[in-house]
Amino acid sequence: DAGITQSPRHKVTETGTPVTLRCHQTENHRYMYWYRQDPGHGLRLIHYSYGVKDTDKGEVSDGYSVSRSKTEDFLLTLESATSSQTSVYFCAIRTGYEQYFGPGTRLTVT
Amino acid sequence: DQQVKQNSPSLSVQEGRISILNCDYTNSMFDYFLWYKKYPAEGPTFLISISSIKDKNEDGRFTVFLNKSAKHLSLHIVPSQPGDSAVYFCAATNFGNEKLTFGTGTRLTIIP
């Protein structure tokens, strides 16, 4: 258990509305990541952070933004949700080469 | 461009037999490889890893083999148990890279 929590765990929202997902860690890890998991695509990196206010894009960053104002919190925002963003979202932290994941947020955009 | 490939979307194995999950990669810069296991409605959990300086790493019932010349790694589970039924992802990275590249996953079903 890497001390990672995600909120909310489930969310249903309408197309065009903004959505923010939160990842919280308790062990002061420098690196934090946001992934989405979709059938046939595995885990794809959206954005990651290497410190407070330091973030970079992953392979599927379009339509998403992130913020990290405190070490323990990494927020993922969908500015205007679309149906293609229906997915399961996972947050992760890094220790050495390994990454450890949170329990996930299932997001449905109707 | 899929740099890490798991060509078998699913695999069924009898309980007690060996499960072999395969993974291929194309990026010759990768020098560290990981396997993750994922149950439904949970996050992926780290299972085992191997560095490119080794060709085998073992942890209990789990062994990972790396064939660098073929750019191929495999995860062996012996003996397979019902609790091993899950989706398995392989991932790869290299020294200095903060990111992991994941395969698309293989769903393993252990038949009692």
mmCIF file of C-alpha atoms in Angstrom:
data_model
loop_
_atom_site.group_PDB
_atom_site.id
_atom_site.type_symbol
_atom_site.label_atom_id
_atom_site.label_comp_id
_atom_site.label_asym_id
_atom_site.label_seq_id
_atom_site.Cartn_x
_atom_site.Cartn_y
_atom_site.Cartn_z
ATOM 1 C CA ASP A 1 0.000 0.000 0.000
ATOM 2 C CA ALA A 2 1.680 3.205 -1.198
ATOM 3 C CA GLY A 3 -0.743 5.463 0.671
ATOM 4 C CA ILE A 4 -2.542 6.657 -2.454
ATOM 5 C CA THR A 5 -6.186 7.636 -2.478
ATOM 6 C CA GLN A 6 -8.300 8.861 -5.350
ATOM 7 C CA SER A 7 -11.540 10.804 -5.241
ATOM 8 C CA PRO A 8 -14.192 10.439 -6.314
ATOM 9 C CA ARG A 9 -14.142 6.693 -6.977
ATOM 10 C CA HIS A 10 -17.062 6.934 -9.375
ATOM 11 C CA LYS A 11 -18.493 9.863 -11.278
ATOM 12 C CA VAL A 12 -21.127 10.349 -13.944
ATOM 13 C CA THR A 13 -21.121 13.695 -15.689
ATOM 14 C CA GLU A 14 -22.588 15.300 -18.777
ATOM 15 C CA THR A 15 -20.784 16.263 -21.955
ATOM 16 C CA GLY A 16 -19.367 19.767 -21.764
ATOM 17 C CA THR A 17 -19.088 19.990 -17.986
ATOM 18 C CA PRO A 18 -15.761 20.431 -16.178
ATOM 19 C CA VAL A 19 -14.541 17.571 -13.990
ATOM 20 C CA THR A 20 -11.668 17.407 -11.519
ATOM 21 C CA LEU A 21 -10.218 14.185 -10.174
ATOM 22 C CA ARG A 22 -7.994 14.196 -7.121
ATOM 23 C CA CYS A 23 -5.037 12.032 -6.210
ATOM 24 C CA HIS A 24 -3.651 12.210 -2.678
ATOM 25 C CA GLN A 25 -0.506 10.552 -1.351
ATOM 26 C CA THR A 26 0.820 10.467 2.188
ATOM 27 C CA GLU A 27 4.468 9.459 1.670
ATOM 28 C CA ASN A 28 6.032 12.579 0.147
ATOM 29 C CA HIS A 29 6.844 11.032 -3.237
ATOM 30 C CA ARG A 30 8.265 13.431 -5.794
ATOM 31 C CA TYR A 31 6.801 11.830 -8.919
ATOM 32 C CA MET A 32 3.075 11.456 -9.535
ATOM 33 C CA TYR A 33 1.277 10.240 -12.662
ATOM 34 C CA TRP A 34 -2.179 10.156 -14.217
ATOM 35 C CA TYR A 35 -3.140 7.287 -16.537
ATOM 36 C CA ARG A 36 -6.285 6.199 -18.254
ATOM 37 C CA GLN A 37 -7.141 2.564 -18.888
ATOM 38 C CA ASP A 38 -9.279 1.573 -21.829
ATOM 39 C CA PRO A 39 -9.962 -1.860 -23.380
ATOM 40 C CA GLY A 40 -7.408 -2.681 -26.036
ATOM 41 C CA HIS A 41 -5.149 0.200 -25.040
ATOM 42 C CA GLY A 42 -3.704 -0.794 -21.700
ATOM 43 C CA LEU A 43 -2.512 2.049 -19.491
ATOM 44 C CA ARG A 44 -1.777 5.323 -21.243
ATOM 45 C CA LEU A 45 -0.034 8.250 -19.593
ATOM 46 C CA ILE A 46 -1.970 11.515 -19.551
ATOM 47 C CA HIS A 47 0.276 13.830 -17.513
ATOM 48 C CA TYR A 48 2.879 13.493 -14.836
ATOM 49 C CA SER A 49 4.538 15.671 -12.219
ATOM 50 C CA TYR A 50 8.119 15.694 -10.975
ATOM 51 C CA GLY A 51 7.576 18.213 -8.179
ATOM 52 C CA VAL A 52 5.337 20.985 -6.919
ATOM 53 C CA LYS A 53 4.265 23.076 -9.909
ATOM 54 C CA ASP A 54 6.403 20.890 -12.242
ATOM 55 C CA THR A 55 4.339 18.907 -14.728
ATOM 56 C CA ASP A 56 4.711 17.473 -18.211
ATOM 57 C CA LYS A 57 2.524 15.887 -20.862
ATOM 58 C CA GLY A 58 2.103 12.209 -21.565
ATOM 59 C CA GLU A 59 0.947 10.480 -24.738
ATOM 60 C CA VAL A 60 -2.772 11.325 -24.415
ATOM 61 C CA SER A 61 -2.794 14.803 -22.842
ATOM 62 C CA ASP A 62 -5.240 16.554 -25.202
ATOM 63 C CA GLY A 63 -8.350 17.706 -23.326
ATOM 64 C CA TYR A 64 -6.707 17.318 -19.906
ATOM 65 C CA SER A 65 -4.843 19.654 -17.579
ATOM 66 C CA VAL A 66 -3.150 19.031 -14.246
ATOM 67 C CA SER A 67 -2.029 20.967 -11.222
ATOM 68 C CA ARG A 68 0.189 20.221 -8.278
ATOM 69 C CA SER A 69 0.284 22.964 -5.681
ATOM 70 C CA LYS A 70 1.267 20.624 -2.823
ATOM 71 C CA THR A 71 3.485 17.541 -2.792
ATOM 72 C CA GLU A 72 0.647 15.334 -1.623
ATOM 73 C CA ASP A 73 -2.029 16.334 -4.165
ATOM 74 C CA PHE A 74 -2.123 15.926 -7.941
ATOM 75 C CA LEU A 75 -5.300 17.097 -9.675
ATOM 76 C CA LEU A 76 -6.515 16.084 -13.129
ATOM 77 C CA THR A 77 -9.041 18.380 -14.816
ATOM 78 C CA LEU A 78 -11.187 17.738 -17.846
ATOM 79 C CA GLU A 79 -12.055 21.276 -18.885
ATOM 80 C CA SER A 80 -15.051 20.225 -20.961
ATOM 81 C CA ALA A 81 -15.760 16.517 -20.711
ATOM 82 C CA THR A 82 -16.440 14.497 -23.863
ATOM 83 C CA SER A 83 -17.770 10.967 -24.289
ATOM 84 C CA SER A 84 -14.314 9.828 -25.446
ATOM 85 C CA GLN A 85 -13.043 10.630 -21.953
ATOM 86 C CA THR A 86 -15.241 7.923 -20.429
ATOM 87 C CA SER A 87 -12.597 5.717 -18.874
ATOM 88 C CA VAL A 88 -11.014 4.474 -15.684
ATOM 89 C CA TYR A 89 -8.390 6.873 -14.385
ATOM 90 C CA PHE A 90 -5.461 5.791 -12.247
ATOM 91 C CA CYS A 91 -3.005 7.854 -10.289
ATOM 92 C CA ALA A 92 0.458 6.510 -9.481
ATOM 93 C CA ILE A 93 3.590 7.425 -7.569
ATOM 94 C CA ARG A 94 7.125 6.385 -8.356
ATOM 95 C CA THR A 95 9.708 4.658 -6.170
ATOM 96 C CA GLY A 96 12.907 3.762 -8.001
ATOM 97 C CA TYR A 97 11.813 2.338 -11.337
ATOM 98 C CA GLU A 98 8.533 1.017 -9.972
ATOM 99 C CA GLN A 99 5.238 2.849 -9.963
ATOM 100 C CA TYR A 100 2.484 2.153 -7.465
ATOM 101 C CA PHE A 101 -1.108 2.832 -8.300
ATOM 102 C CA GLY A 102 -4.178 4.141 -6.564
ATOM 103 C CA PRO A 103 -7.545 2.356 -6.657
ATOM 104 C CA GLY A 104 -8.865 4.273 -9.673
ATOM 105 C CA THR A 105 -11.762 6.547 -10.590
ATOM 106 C CA ARG A 106 -14.415 5.328 -12.994
ATOM 107 C CA LEU A 107 -15.654 8.303 -15.017
ATOM 108 C CA THR A 108 -18.670 8.133 -17.292
ATOM 109 C CA VAL A 109 -19.456 11.055 -19.585
ATOM 110 C CA THR A 110 -23.029 10.929 -20.913
ATOM 111 C CA ASP B 1 3.710 3.074 -32.512
ATOM 112 C CA GLN B 2 3.267 0.376 -29.878
ATOM 113 C CA GLN B 3 6.693 -0.010 -28.306
ATOM 114 C CA VAL B 4 5.551 -2.710 -25.872
ATOM 115 C CA LYS B 5 3.293 -5.437 -27.213
ATOM 116 C CA GLN B 6 1.319 -8.181 -25.582
ATOM 117 C CA ASN B 7 -0.050 -10.106 -28.524
ATOM 118 C CA SER B 8 -2.292 -12.464 -26.562
ATOM 119 C CA PRO B 9 -5.348 -10.633 -25.216
ATOM 120 C CA SER B 10 -6.355 -13.665 -23.177
ATOM 121 C CA LEU B 11 -5.041 -16.976 -21.867
ATOM 122 C CA SER B 12 -6.719 -19.856 -20.032
ATOM 123 C CA VAL B 13 -4.718 -22.330 -17.951
ATOM 124 C CA GLN B 14 -5.683 -25.251 -15.749
ATOM 125 C CA GLU B 15 -5.081 -24.836 -12.031
ATOM 126 C CA GLY B 16 -1.727 -26.304 -11.034
ATOM 127 C CA ARG B 17 -0.213 -25.972 -14.508
ATOM 128 C CA ILE B 18 2.257 -23.355 -15.719
ATOM 129 C CA SER B 19 1.038 -19.996 -17.040
ATOM 130 C CA ILE B 20 3.309 -18.237 -19.521
ATOM 131 C CA LEU B 21 2.598 -14.627 -20.444
ATOM 132 C CA ASN B 22 4.592 -13.011 -23.214
ATOM 133 C CA CYS B 23 5.682 -9.483 -24.010
ATOM 134 C CA ASP B 24 7.706 -8.033 -26.888
ATOM 135 C CA TYR B 25 9.318 -4.636 -27.182
ATOM 136 C CA THR B 26 10.777 -2.643 -30.037
ATOM 137 C CA ASN B 27 12.780 0.100 -28.307
ATOM 138 C CA SER B 28 16.353 -1.117 -27.807
ATOM 139 C CA MET B 29 16.916 1.646 -25.233
ATOM 140 C CA PHE B 30 14.653 -0.101 -22.712
ATOM 141 C CA ASP B 31 16.745 -1.634 -19.947
ATOM 142 C CA TYR B 32 14.254 -2.291 -17.152
ATOM 143 C CA PHE B 33 11.062 -4.310 -17.371
ATOM 144 C CA LEU B 34 8.155 -4.774 -15.003
ATOM 145 C CA TRP B 35 5.042 -6.905 -14.680
ATOM 146 C CA TYR B 36 1.847 -5.680 -13.064
ATOM 147 C CA LYS B 37 -1.247 -7.592 -12.071
ATOM 148 C CA LYS B 38 -4.704 -6.050 -12.065
ATOM 149 C CA TYR B 39 -7.925 -7.306 -10.532
ATOM 150 C CA PRO B 40 -11.288 -5.786 -11.545
ATOM 151 C CA ALA B 41 -12.137 -2.513 -9.785
ATOM 152 C CA GLU B 42 -8.633 -2.231 -8.317
ATOM 153 C CA GLY B 43 -5.449 -0.450 -9.335
ATOM 154 C CA PRO B 44 -2.581 -2.373 -10.933
ATOM 155 C CA THR B 45 -0.147 -3.861 -8.429
ATOM 156 C CA PHE B 46 3.554 -4.326 -9.038
ATOM 157 C CA LEU B 47 4.484 -7.991 -9.339
ATOM 158 C CA ILE B 48 8.085 -8.474 -10.414
ATOM 159 C CA SER B 49 10.783 -6.731 -12.435
ATOM 160 C CA ILE B 50 14.029 -7.451 -14.222
ATOM 161 C CA SER B 51 17.011 -5.386 -15.258
ATOM 162 C CA SER B 52 18.671 -5.910 -18.630
ATOM 163 C CA ILE B 53 21.857 -7.046 -16.914
ATOM 164 C CA LYS B 54 20.001 -10.228 -15.932
ATOM 165 C CA ASP B 55 18.158 -12.816 -17.976
ATOM 166 C CA LYS B 56 16.066 -14.237 -15.150
ATOM 167 C CA ASN B 57 14.490 -13.047 -11.925
ATOM 168 C CA GLU B 58 12.491 -15.223 -9.584
ATOM 169 C CA ASP B 59 10.112 -14.439 -6.739
ATOM 170 C CA GLY B 60 8.249 -17.391 -5.328
ATOM 171 C CA ARG B 61 5.904 -18.787 -7.960
ATOM 172 C CA PHE B 62 6.736 -15.970 -10.386
ATOM 173 C CA THR B 63 9.722 -15.924 -12.720
ATOM 174 C CA VAL B 64 10.463 -13.373 -15.408
ATOM 175 C CA PHE B 65 12.777 -14.249 -18.294
ATOM 176 C CA LEU B 66 14.410 -11.664 -20.542
ATOM 177 C CA ASN B 67 15.798 -12.372 -24.009
ATOM 178 C CA LYS B 68 17.469 -9.138 -25.073
ATOM 179 C CA SER B 69 18.478 -10.304 -28.532
ATOM 180 C CA ALA B 70 14.859 -11.181 -29.315
ATOM 181 C CA LYS B 71 13.495 -8.166 -27.417
ATOM 182 C CA HIS B 72 11.192 -10.540 -25.605
ATOM 183 C CA LEU B 73 10.246 -11.157 -22.004
ATOM 184 C CA SER B 74 7.957 -13.681 -20.414
ATOM 185 C CA LEU B 75 6.331 -14.191 -17.030
ATOM 186 C CA HIS B 76 6.017 -17.758 -15.759
ATOM 187 C CA ILE B 77 3.632 -18.624 -12.945
ATOM 188 C CA VAL B 78 4.104 -22.080 -11.433
ATOM 189 C CA PRO B 79 1.863 -23.567 -10.188
ATOM 190 C CA SER B 80 -1.080 -21.484 -11.332
ATOM 191 C CA GLN B 81 -3.741 -20.797 -8.721
ATOM 192 C CA PRO B 82 -7.310 -19.431 -9.027
ATOM 193 C CA GLY B 83 -6.202 -16.166 -7.392
ATOM 194 C CA ASP B 84 -3.856 -15.598 -10.317
ATOM 195 C CA SER B 85 -6.843 -14.871 -12.554
ATOM 196 C CA ALA B 86 -6.336 -11.221 -13.467
ATOM 197 C CA VAL B 87 -5.102 -8.927 -16.236
ATOM 198 C CA TYR B 88 -1.316 -8.788 -16.505
ATOM 199 C CA PHE B 89 0.505 -5.799 -17.956
ATOM 200 C CA CYS B 90 4.144 -5.672 -18.909
ATOM 201 C CA ALA B 91 5.940 -2.337 -18.850
ATOM 202 C CA ALA B 92 9.345 -1.049 -19.872
ATOM 203 C CA THR B 93 11.591 1.914 -19.202
ATOM 204 C CA ASN B 94 15.237 2.926 -19.250
ATOM 205 C CA PHE B 95 17.671 4.635 -16.925
ATOM 206 C CA GLY B 96 16.904 8.356 -16.642
ATOM 207 C CA ASN B 97 13.372 7.972 -17.987
ATOM 208 C CA GLU B 98 10.678 8.917 -15.498
ATOM 209 C CA LYS B 99 7.980 7.158 -17.521
ATOM 210 C CA LEU B 100 6.844 3.581 -18.030
ATOM 211 C CA THR B 101 5.536 2.299 -21.357
ATOM 212 C CA PHE B 102 2.834 -0.314 -20.884
ATOM 213 C CA GLY B 103 1.582 -3.129 -23.046
ATOM 214 C CA THR B 104 -2.118 -3.647 -23.688
ATOM 215 C CA GLY B 105 -2.477 -6.463 -21.182
ATOM 216 C CA THR B 106 -3.284 -10.176 -21.155
ATOM 217 C CA ARG B 107 -6.289 -11.523 -19.271
ATOM 218 C CA LEU B 108 -5.312 -14.746 -17.516
ATOM 219 C CA THR B 109 -8.048 -17.127 -16.422
ATOM 220 C CA ILE B 110 -7.163 -20.063 -14.202
ATOM 221 C CA ILE B 111 -9.604 -22.947 -14.620
ATOM 222 C CA PRO B 112 -10.225 -24.937 -11.408
#
